[in-house]
Structure formats: C-alpha cells, structure tokens
PDB file of C-alpha atoms and ligand atoms in Angstrom:
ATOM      1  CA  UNK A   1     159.818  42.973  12.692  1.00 97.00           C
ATOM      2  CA  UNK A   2     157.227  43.328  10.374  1.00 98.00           C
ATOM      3  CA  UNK A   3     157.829  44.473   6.723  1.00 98.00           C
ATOM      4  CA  UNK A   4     155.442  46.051   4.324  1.00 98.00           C
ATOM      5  CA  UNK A   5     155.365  47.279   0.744  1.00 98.00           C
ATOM      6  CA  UNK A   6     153.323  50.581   0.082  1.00 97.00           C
ATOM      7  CA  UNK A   7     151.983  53.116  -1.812  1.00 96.00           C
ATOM      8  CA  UNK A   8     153.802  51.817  -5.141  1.00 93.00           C
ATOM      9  CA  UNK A   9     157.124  50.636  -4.565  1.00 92.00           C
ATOM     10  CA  UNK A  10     157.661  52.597  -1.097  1.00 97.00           C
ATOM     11  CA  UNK A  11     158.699  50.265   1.954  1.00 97.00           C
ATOM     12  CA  UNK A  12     158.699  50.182   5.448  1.00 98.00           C
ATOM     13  CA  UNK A  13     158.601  48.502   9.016  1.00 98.00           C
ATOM     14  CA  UNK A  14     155.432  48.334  11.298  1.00 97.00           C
ATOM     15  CA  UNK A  15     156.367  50.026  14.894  1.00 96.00           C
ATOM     16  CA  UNK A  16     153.967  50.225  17.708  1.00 94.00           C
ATOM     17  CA  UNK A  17     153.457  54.008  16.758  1.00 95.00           C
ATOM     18  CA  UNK A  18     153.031  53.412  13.153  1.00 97.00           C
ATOM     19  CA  UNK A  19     154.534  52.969   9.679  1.00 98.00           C
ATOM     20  CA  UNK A  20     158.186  53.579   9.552  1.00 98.00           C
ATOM     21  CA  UNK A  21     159.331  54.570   6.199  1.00 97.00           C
ATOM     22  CA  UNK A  22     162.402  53.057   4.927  1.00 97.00           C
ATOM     23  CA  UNK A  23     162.239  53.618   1.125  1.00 96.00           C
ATOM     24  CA  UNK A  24     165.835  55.505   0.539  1.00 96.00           C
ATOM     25  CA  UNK A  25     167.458  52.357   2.569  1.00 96.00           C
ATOM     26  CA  UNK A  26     166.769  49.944  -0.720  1.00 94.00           C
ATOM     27  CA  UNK A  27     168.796  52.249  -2.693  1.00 89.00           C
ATOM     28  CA  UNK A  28     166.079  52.102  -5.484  1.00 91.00           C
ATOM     29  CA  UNK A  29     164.108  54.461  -6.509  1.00 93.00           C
ATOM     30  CA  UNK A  30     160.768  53.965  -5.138  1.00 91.00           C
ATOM     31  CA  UNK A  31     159.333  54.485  -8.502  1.00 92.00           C
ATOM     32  CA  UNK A  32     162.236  52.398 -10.400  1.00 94.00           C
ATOM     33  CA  UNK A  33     161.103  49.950 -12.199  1.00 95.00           C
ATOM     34  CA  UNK A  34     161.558  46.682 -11.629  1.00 95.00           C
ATOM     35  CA  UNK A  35     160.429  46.830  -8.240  1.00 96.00           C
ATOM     36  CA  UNK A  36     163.355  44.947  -6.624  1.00 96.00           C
ATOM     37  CA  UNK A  37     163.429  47.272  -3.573  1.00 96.00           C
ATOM     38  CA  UNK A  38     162.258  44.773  -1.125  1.00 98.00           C
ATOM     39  CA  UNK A  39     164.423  42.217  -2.391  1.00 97.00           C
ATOM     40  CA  UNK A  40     167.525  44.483  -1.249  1.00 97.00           C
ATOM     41  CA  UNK A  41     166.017  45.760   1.808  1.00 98.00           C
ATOM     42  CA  UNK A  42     166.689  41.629   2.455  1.00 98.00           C
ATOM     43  CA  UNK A  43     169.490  40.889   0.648  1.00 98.00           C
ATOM     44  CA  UNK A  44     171.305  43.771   3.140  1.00 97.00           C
ATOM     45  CA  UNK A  45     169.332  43.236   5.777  1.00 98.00           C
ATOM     46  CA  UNK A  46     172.342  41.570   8.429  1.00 97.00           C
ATOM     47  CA  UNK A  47     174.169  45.083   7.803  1.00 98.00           C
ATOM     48  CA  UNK A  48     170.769  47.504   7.643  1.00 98.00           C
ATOM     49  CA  UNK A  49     169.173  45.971  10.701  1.00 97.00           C
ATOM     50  CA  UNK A  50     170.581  48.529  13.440  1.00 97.00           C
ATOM     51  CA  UNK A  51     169.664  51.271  11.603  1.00 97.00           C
ATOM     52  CA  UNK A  52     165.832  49.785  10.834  1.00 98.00           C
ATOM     53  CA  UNK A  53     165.780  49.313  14.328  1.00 97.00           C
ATOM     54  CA  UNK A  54     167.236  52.544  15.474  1.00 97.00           C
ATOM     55  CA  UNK A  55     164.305  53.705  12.922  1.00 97.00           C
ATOM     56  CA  UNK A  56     161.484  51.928  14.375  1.00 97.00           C
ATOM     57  CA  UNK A  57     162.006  53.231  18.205  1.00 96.00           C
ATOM     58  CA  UNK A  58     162.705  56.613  17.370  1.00 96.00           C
ATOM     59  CA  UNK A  59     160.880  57.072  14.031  1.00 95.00           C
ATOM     60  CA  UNK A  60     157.769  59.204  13.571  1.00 94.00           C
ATOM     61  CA  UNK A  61     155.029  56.545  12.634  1.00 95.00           C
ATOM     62  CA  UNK A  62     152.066  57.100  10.104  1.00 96.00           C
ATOM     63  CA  UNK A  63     148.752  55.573  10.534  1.00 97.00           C
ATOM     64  CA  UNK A  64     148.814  52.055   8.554  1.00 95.00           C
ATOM     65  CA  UNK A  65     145.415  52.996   7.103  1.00 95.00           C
ATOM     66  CA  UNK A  66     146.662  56.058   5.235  1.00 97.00           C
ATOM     67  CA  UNK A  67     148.608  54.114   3.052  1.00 98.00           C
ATOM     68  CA  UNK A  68     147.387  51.341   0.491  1.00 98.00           C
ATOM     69  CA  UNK A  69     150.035  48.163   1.034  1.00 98.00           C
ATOM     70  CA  UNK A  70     151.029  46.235  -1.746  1.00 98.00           C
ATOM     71  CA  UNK A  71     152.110  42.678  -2.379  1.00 98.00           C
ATOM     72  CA  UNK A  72     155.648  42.704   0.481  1.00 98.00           C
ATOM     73  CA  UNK A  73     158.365  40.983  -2.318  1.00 98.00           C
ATOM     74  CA  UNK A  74     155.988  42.637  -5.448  1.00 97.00           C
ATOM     75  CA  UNK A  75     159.361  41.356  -8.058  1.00 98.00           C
ATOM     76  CA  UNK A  76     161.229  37.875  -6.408  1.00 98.00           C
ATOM     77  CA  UNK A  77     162.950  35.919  -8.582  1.00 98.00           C
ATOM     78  CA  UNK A  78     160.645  33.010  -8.276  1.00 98.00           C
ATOM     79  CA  UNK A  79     157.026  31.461  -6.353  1.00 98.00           C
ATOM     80  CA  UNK A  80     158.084  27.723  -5.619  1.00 98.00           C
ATOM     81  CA  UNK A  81     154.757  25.920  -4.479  1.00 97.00           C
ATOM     82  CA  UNK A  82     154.846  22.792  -2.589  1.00 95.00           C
ATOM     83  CA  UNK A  83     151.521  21.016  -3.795  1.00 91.00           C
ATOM     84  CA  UNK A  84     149.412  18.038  -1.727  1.00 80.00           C
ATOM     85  CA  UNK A  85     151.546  18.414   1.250  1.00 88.00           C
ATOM     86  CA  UNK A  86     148.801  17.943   3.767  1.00 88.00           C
ATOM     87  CA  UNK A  87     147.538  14.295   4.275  1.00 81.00           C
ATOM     88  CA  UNK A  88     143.786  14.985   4.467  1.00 78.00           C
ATOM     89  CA  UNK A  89     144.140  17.461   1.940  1.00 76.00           C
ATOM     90  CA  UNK A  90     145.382  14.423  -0.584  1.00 77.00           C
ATOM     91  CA  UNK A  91     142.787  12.510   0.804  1.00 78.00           C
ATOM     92  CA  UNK A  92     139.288  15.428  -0.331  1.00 81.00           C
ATOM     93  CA  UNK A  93     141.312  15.663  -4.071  1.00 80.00           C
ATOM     94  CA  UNK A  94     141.594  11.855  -4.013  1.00 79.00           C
ATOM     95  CA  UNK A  95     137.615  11.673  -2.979  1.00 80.00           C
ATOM     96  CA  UNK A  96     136.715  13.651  -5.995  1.00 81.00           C
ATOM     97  CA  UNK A  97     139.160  12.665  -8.257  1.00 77.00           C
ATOM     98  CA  UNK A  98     141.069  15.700  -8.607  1.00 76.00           C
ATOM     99  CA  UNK A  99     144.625  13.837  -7.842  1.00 67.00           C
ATOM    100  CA  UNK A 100     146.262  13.038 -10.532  1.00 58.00           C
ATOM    101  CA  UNK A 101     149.481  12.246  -9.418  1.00 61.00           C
ATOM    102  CA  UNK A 102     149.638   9.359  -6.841  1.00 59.00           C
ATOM    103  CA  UNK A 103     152.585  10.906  -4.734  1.00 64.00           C
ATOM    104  CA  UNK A 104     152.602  13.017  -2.281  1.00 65.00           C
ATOM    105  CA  UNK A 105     154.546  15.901  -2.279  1.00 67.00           C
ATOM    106  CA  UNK A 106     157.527  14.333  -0.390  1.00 77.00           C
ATOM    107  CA  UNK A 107     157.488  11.909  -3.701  1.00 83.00           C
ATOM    108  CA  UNK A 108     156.197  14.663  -6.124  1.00 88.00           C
ATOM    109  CA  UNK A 109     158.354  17.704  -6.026  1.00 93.00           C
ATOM    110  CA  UNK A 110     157.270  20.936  -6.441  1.00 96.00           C
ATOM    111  CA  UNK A 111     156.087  23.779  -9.115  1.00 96.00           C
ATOM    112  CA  UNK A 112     156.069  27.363  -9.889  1.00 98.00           C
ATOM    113  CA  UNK A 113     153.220  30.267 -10.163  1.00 98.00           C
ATOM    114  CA  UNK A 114     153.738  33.339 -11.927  1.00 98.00           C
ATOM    115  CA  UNK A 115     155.338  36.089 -10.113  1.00 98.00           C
ATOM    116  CA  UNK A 116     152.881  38.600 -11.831  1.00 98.00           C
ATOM    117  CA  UNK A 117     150.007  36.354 -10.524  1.00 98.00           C
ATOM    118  CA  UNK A 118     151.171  38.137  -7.133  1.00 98.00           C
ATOM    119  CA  UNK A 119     149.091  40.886  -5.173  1.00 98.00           C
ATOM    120  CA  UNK A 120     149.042  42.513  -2.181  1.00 98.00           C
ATOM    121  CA  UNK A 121     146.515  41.921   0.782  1.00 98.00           C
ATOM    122  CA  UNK A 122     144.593  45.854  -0.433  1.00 98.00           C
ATOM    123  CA  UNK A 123     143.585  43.878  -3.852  1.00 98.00           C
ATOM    124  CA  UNK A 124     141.037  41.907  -4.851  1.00 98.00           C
ATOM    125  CA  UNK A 125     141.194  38.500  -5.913  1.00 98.00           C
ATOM    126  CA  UNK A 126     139.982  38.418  -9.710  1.00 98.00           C
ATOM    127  CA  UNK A 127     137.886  35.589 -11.243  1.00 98.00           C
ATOM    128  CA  UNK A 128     138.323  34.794 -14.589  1.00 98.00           C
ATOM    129  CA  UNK A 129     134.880  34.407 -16.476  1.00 98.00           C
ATOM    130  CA  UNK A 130     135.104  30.709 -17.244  1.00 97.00           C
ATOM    131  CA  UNK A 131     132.493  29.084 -17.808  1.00 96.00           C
ATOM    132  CA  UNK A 132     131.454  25.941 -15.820  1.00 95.00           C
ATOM    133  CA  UNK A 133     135.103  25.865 -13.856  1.00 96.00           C
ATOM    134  CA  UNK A 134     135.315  25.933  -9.957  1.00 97.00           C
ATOM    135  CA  UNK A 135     138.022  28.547  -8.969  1.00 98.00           C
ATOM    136  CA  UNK A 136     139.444  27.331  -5.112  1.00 97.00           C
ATOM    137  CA  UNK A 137     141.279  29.097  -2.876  1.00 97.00           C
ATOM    138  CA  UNK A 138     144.163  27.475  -1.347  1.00 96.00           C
ATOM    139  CA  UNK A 139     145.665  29.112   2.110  1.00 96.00           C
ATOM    140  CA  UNK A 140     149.396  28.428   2.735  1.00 97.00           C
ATOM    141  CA  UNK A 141     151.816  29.617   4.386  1.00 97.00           C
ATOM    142  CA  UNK A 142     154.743  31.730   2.460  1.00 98.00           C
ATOM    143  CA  UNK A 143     157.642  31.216   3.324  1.00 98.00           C
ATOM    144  CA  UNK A 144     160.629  34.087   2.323  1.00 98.00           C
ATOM    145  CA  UNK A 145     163.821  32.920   1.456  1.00 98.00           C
ATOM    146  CA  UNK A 146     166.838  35.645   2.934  1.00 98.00           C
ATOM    147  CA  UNK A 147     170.311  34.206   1.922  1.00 98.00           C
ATOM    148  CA  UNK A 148     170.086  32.620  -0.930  1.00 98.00           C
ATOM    149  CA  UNK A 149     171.826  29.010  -1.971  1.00 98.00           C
ATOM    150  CA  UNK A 150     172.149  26.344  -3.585  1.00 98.00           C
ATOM    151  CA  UNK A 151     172.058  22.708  -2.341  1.00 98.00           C
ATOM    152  CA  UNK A 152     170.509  23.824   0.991  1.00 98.00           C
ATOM    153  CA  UNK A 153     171.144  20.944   3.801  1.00 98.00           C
ATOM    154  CA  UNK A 154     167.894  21.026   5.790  1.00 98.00           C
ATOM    155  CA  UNK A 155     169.726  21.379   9.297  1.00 98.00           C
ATOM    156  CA  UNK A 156     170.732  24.394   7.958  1.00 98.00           C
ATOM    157  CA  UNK A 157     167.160  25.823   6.482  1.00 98.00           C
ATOM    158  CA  UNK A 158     166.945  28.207   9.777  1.00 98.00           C
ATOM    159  CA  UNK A 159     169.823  30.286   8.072  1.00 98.00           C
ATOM    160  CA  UNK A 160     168.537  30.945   4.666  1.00 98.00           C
ATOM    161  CA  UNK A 161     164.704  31.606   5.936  1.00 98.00           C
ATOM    162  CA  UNK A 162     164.291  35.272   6.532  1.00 98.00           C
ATOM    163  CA  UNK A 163     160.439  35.235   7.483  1.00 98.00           C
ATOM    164  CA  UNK A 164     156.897  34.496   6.914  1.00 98.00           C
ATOM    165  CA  UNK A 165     153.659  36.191   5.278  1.00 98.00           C
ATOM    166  CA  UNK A 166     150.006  34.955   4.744  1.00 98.00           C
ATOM    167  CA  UNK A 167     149.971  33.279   0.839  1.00 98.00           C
ATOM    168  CA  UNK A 168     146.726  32.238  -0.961  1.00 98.00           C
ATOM    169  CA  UNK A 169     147.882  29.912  -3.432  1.00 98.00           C
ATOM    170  CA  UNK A 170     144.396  30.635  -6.328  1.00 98.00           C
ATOM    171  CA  UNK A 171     143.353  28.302  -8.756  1.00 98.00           C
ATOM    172  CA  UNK A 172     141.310  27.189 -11.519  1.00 98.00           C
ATOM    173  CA  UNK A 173     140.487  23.875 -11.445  1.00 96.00           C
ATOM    174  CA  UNK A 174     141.109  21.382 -14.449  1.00 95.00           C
ATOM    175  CA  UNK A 175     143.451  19.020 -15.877  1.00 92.00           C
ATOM    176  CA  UNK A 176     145.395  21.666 -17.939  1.00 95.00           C
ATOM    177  CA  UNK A 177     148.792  22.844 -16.706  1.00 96.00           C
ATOM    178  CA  UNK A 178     149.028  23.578 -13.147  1.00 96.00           C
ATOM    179  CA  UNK A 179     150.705  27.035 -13.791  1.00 96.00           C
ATOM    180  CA  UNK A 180     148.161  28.036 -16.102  1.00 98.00           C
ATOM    181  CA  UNK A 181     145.458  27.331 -13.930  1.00 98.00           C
ATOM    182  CA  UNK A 182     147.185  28.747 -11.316  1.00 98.00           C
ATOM    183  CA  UNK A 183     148.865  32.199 -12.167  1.00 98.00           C
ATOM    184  CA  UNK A 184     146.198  34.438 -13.102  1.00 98.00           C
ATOM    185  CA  UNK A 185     146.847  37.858 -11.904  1.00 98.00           C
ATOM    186  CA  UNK A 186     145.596  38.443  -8.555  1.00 98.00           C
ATOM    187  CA  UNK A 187     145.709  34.436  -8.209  1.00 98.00           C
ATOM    188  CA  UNK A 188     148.680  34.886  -4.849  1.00 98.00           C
ATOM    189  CA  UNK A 189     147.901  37.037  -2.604  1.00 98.00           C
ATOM    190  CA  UNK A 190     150.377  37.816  -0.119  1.00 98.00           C
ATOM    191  CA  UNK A 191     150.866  40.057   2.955  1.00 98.00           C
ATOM    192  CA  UNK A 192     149.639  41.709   4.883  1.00 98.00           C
ATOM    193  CA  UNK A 193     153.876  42.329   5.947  1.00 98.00           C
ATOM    194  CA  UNK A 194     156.960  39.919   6.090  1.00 98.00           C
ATOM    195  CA  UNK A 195     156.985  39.446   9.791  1.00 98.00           C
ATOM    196  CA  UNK A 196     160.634  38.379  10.404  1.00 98.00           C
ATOM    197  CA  UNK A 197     161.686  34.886  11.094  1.00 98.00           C
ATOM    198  CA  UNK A 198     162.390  35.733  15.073  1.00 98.00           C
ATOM    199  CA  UNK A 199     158.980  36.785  15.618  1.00 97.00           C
ATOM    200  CA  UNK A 200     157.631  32.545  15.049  1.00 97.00           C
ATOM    201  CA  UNK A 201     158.813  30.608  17.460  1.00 95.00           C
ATOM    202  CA  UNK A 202     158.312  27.310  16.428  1.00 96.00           C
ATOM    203  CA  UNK A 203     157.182  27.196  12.316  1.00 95.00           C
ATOM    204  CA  UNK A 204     156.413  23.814  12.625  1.00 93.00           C
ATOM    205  CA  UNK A 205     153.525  24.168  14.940  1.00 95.00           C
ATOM    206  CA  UNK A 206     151.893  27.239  14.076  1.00 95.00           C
ATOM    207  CA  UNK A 207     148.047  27.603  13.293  1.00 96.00           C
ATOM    208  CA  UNK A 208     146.265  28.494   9.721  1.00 97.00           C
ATOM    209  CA  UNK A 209     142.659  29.527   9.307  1.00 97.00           C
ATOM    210  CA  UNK A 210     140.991  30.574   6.209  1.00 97.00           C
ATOM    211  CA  UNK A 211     137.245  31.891   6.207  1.00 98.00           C
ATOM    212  CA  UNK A 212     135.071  32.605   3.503  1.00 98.00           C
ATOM    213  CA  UNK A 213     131.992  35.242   4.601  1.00 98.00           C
ATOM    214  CA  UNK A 214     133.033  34.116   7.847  1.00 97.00           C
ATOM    215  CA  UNK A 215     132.953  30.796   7.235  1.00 97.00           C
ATOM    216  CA  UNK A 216     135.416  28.327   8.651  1.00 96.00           C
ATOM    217  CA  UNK A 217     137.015  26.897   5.282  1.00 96.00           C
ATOM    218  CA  UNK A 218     140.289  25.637   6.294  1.00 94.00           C
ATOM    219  CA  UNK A 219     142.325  24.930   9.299  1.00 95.00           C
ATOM    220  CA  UNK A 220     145.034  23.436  10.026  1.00 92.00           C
ATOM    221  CA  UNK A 221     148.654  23.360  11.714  1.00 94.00           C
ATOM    222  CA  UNK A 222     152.056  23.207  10.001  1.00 94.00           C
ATOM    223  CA  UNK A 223     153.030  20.561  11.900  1.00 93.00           C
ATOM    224  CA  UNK A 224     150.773  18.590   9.653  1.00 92.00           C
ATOM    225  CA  UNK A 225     152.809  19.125   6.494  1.00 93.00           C
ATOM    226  CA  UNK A 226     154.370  16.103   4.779  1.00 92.00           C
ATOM    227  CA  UNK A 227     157.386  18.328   3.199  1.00 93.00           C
ATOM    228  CA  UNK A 228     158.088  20.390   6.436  1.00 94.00           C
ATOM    229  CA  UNK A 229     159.783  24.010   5.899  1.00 96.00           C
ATOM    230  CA  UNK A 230     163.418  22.343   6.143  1.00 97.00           C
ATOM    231  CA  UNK A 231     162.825  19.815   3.761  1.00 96.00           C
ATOM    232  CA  UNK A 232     161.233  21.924   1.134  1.00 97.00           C
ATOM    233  CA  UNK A 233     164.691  24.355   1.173  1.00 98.00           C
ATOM    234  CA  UNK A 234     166.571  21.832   0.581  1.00 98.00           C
ATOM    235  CA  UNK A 235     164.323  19.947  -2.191  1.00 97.00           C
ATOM    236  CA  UNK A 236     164.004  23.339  -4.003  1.00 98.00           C
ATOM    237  CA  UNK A 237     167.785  24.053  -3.349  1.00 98.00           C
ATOM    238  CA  UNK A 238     169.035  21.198  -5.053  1.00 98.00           C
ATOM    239  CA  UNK A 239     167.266  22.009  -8.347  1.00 98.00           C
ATOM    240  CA  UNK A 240     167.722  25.916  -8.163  1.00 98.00           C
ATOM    241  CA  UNK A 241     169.820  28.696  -6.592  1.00 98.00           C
ATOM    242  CA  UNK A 242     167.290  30.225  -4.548  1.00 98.00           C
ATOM    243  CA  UNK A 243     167.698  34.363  -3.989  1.00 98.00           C
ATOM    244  CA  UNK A 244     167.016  36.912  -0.807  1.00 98.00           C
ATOM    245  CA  UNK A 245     162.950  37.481  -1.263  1.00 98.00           C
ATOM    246  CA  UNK A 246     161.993  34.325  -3.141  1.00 98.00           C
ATOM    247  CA  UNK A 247     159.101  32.967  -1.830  1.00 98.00           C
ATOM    248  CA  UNK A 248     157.922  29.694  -1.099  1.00 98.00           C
ATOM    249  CA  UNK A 249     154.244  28.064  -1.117  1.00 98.00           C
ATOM    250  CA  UNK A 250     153.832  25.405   2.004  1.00 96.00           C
ATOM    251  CA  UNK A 251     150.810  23.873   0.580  1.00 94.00           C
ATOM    252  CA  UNK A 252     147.099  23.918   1.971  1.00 91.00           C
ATOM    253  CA  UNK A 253     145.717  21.776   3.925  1.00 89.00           C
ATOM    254  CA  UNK A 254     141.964  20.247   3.685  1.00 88.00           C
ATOM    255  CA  UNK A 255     139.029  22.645   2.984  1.00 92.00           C
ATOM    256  CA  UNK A 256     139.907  23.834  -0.359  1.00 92.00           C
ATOM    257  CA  UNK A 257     136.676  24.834  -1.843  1.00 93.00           C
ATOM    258  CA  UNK A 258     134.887  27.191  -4.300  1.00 97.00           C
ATOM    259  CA  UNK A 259     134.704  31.411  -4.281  1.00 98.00           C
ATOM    260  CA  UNK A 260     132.597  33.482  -6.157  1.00 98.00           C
ATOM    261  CA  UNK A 261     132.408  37.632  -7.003  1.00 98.00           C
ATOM    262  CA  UNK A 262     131.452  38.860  -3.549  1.00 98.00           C
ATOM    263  CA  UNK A 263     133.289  36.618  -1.069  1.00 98.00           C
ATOM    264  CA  UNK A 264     134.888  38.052   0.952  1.00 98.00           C
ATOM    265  CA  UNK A 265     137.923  35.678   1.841  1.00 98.00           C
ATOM    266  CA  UNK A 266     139.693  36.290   4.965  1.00 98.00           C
ATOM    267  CA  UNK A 267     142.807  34.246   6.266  1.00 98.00           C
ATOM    268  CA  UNK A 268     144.911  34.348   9.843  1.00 98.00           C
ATOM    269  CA  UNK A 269     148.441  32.241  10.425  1.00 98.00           C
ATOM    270  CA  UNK A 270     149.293  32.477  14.116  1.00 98.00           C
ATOM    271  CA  UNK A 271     152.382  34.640  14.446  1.00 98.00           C
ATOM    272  CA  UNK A 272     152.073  36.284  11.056  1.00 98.00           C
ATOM    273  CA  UNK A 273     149.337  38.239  10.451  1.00 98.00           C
ATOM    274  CA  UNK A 274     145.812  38.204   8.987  1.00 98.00           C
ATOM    275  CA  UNK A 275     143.972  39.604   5.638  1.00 98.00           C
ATOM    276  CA  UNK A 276     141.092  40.198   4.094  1.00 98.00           C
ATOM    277  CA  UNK A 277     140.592  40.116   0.298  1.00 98.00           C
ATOM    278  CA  UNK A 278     137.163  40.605  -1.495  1.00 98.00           C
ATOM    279  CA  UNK A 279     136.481  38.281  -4.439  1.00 98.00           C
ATOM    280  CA  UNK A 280     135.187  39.977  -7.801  1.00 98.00           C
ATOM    281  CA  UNK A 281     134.452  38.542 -11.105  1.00 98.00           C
ATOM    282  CA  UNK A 282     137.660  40.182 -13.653  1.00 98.00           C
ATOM    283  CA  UNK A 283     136.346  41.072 -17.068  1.00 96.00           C
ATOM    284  CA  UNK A 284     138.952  39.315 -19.504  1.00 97.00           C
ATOM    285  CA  UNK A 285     140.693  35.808 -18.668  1.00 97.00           C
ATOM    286  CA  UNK A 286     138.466  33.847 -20.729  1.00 97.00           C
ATOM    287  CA  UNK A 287     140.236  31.649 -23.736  1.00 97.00           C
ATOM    288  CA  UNK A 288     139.651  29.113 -25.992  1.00 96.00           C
ATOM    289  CA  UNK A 289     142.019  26.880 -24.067  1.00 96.00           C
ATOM    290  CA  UNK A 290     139.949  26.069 -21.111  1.00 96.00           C
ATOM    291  CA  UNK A 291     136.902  24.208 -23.386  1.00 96.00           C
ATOM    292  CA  UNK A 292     138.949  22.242 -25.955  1.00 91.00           C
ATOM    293  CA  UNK A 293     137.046  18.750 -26.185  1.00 77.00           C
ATOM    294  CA  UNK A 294     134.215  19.886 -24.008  1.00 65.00           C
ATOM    295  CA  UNK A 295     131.251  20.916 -24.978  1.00 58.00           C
ATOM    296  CA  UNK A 296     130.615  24.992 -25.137  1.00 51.00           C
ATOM    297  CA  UNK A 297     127.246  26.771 -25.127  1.00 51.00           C
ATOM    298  CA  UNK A 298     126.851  29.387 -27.653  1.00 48.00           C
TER     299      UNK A 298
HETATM  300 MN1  LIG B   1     148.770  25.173  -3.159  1.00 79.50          MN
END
C-alpha cells in the first residue's frame, strides 16, 4: 500500500484507479494544525487497514496529477539520521578530509535533522546563498517507524517498521554543527508515498539511484550498510522512545556531490518509488555564522 499526503494536510492511498481519499479516517481535521494526521492514520493502522483496503478496491480514484503531494509524515516526532554508514562512502569523505570522526557509524551513533527541514517530493530543494560552501545531496533510504518503543531488540525491528519512502538527507558542508548544516528548510525531501513495509521484500538488498540532470550520482544497495535497518532500531531505541511515523535516515552511500539552482535531482529506491525535485537558489539563509574566522569579500 502506498500512502500519500496531499493538497495540505489531506491523505490518502494510491489504488490502481487512482487516489483514494482517506482524510476523515485520521480523525483530524485536514486543516488542523499540527499536521499529525498521518501519524494516526499509522498509529491505528492494525485496526483501519480493512476499511483502507475495502476503500482502495471499491473507491472512486482521482488522477494523482490533480493533486499537489506533500511531504507523507509532514509533523513526526523526530528525523534520526544514521551518518557514514556506507564503507566507500567513509572512504570519498576520508579522501577529502571531510571525516571528522574516525568511527563509523556502527561506532558513531547517530543524529537528528529538523523536522521543519522536511518537504514533500512537489517542492523544490532550496539553496541557501552562502558564499563559497558546497551544498551535497545525500540519497537514503527513510525508513518509518509504526509501533513505537523503547529498547527495540533488533530480531524484533520487523514489528515496529511500518514502511519505506525515498529521503534526501541535504547539506551544507562545513565543520559547524551537523544539524545546522543540515536542516535548512527544504533540506529532506521525502516521498513520493509511504509504500508499506509488505510491499519490500527483502530491505536489506534493495537498490538506490540518485541522478543529477540525468546524471548517475549515486548507487548503491542496502545491503552495503554498516548499521543495517535492525540495528539502527535498536541503537536509536535504546536512547529514545521512538513513535508511529518517526522517520529514520539509512545513510548514503558514495557519490555525494555538489547541486546548484537548476538541477534537477531525481532519485529511485527499488520497491519504493521515485522523485524528482528541481534545485533553486532560496533568497534568505545567509548568516554571519557560516564565515566566522574565514575570510569574507565585501
Ligand atoms: Mn546522510
């Protein structure tokens, strides 16, 4: 099953005849504010499931390109992000001495973006004007947490993982703080739907590609990852309660690289889904902080 925010805080299912709505099954508002109706359209989802599916083969469908989809969790209650979690990833930061910490991320841990650095798969990523900084993209795989937990053994990750959506983990590169750098609005992408954890067969062997202007960027295979998907619920589990709709950052593997205003930045995981997102150049985001102790042109 495939999951979607829209048109503001509306939600619904993708069935082979279209965009089911299910808005009035979140019991929210659609225009209530925060929008947590997502993250109750999982939290329920065990008990709403026959009636989403009941929905979705008798259901009138809309066209999905009438409607403008939106970031599918838009409010969780936290990004976790797995960082250096692909060996030749480690190895390009290491090569230009972007790796500051010498562990891995099975010896490192893990961070946390912004939730409001979250958009949807319709929006455009937005550059900051800084001057002389690289801004990279970084395609992951998200991962969406459905019962929530704390002190999550990995044999049992497969019951607390409710599904999967494309993630572009954004960032500014630097030696400030990694949240900083990396949770400017528009700076995680995600989308273009939650497609539902029975839908991926095998997580740890599916395919990521990222292209930029139809480039090949980045491409990989989760079985790669250092930290695989069990491991990283129960690392972030025995820190923090995690919640129905938080979401959680895989890592990228090699091929990080520069964008620019007019890239168009496209990426595909096998199983999931695929978007598009252009790149433009956002008007404010500049500050002070970024050029302390270097030199800046007047
Ligand atoms: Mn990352």
């Amino acid at each position: 099953m495939k999951l979607v925010s829209f048109d503001g805080g509306r939600i619904g299912a993708v069935a082979p005849q279209g965009l089911i709505d299910l808005s009035d099954l979140a019991e929210v508002a659609a225009d209530f504010w925060p929008p947590v109706g997502m993250s109750r359209i999982i939290a329920g989802f065990d008990a709403l499931r026959p009636e989403i599916e009941d929905r979705l083969r008798t259901g009138e469908g809309r066209p999905l390109d009438t409607v403008r989809l939106g970031p599918p969790i838009p409010w969780p209650n936290k990004v976790i992000a797995f960082p250096a979690n692909y060996h030749a990833h480690i190895d390009e930061m290491r090569a230009v001495g972007r790796l500051v910490s010498r562990a891995p991320a099975s010896g490192q841990g893990f961070f946390l973006k912004a939730n409001s650095s979250l958009s949807g798969p319709a929006d455009p990523i937005l550059l900051p004007p800084i001057a002389g900084r690289e801004i990279h993209h970084e395609g992951e795989l998200g991962v969406v947490i459905g019962k929530g937990g704390r002190a999550i053994r990995a044999d049992r990750w497969a019951e607390h993982v409710f599904g999967y959506t494309c993630l572009l983990d954004m960032v500014v590169r630097g030696k400030e703080e990694r949240v900083m750098r990396k949770s400017f609005d528009s700076f995680c992408p995600t989308g273009p739907w939650i497609v539902t954890a029975d839908e991926v067969p095998d997580p740890a062997n599916i395919g990521l590609v990222l292209t930029v202007n139809g480039d090949p960027r980045q491409s990989a295979s989760t079985r790669d990852l250092i930290v695989d998907i069990p491991s990283m619920v129960a690392m972030a589990s025995s820190v923090m309660t995690l919640h129905p709709g938080d979401i959680i950052a895989s890592g990228t593997p090699a091929g990080v690289a520069a964008v620019k205003a007019g890239d168009v930045v496209e990426i595909a995981i096998e199983h999931v889904g695929a978007m598009r997102l252009d790149v433009r150049e956002a008007a404010i985001g500049d500050h002070q902080v970024w050029h302390v102790g270097k030199e800046v042109e007047s």
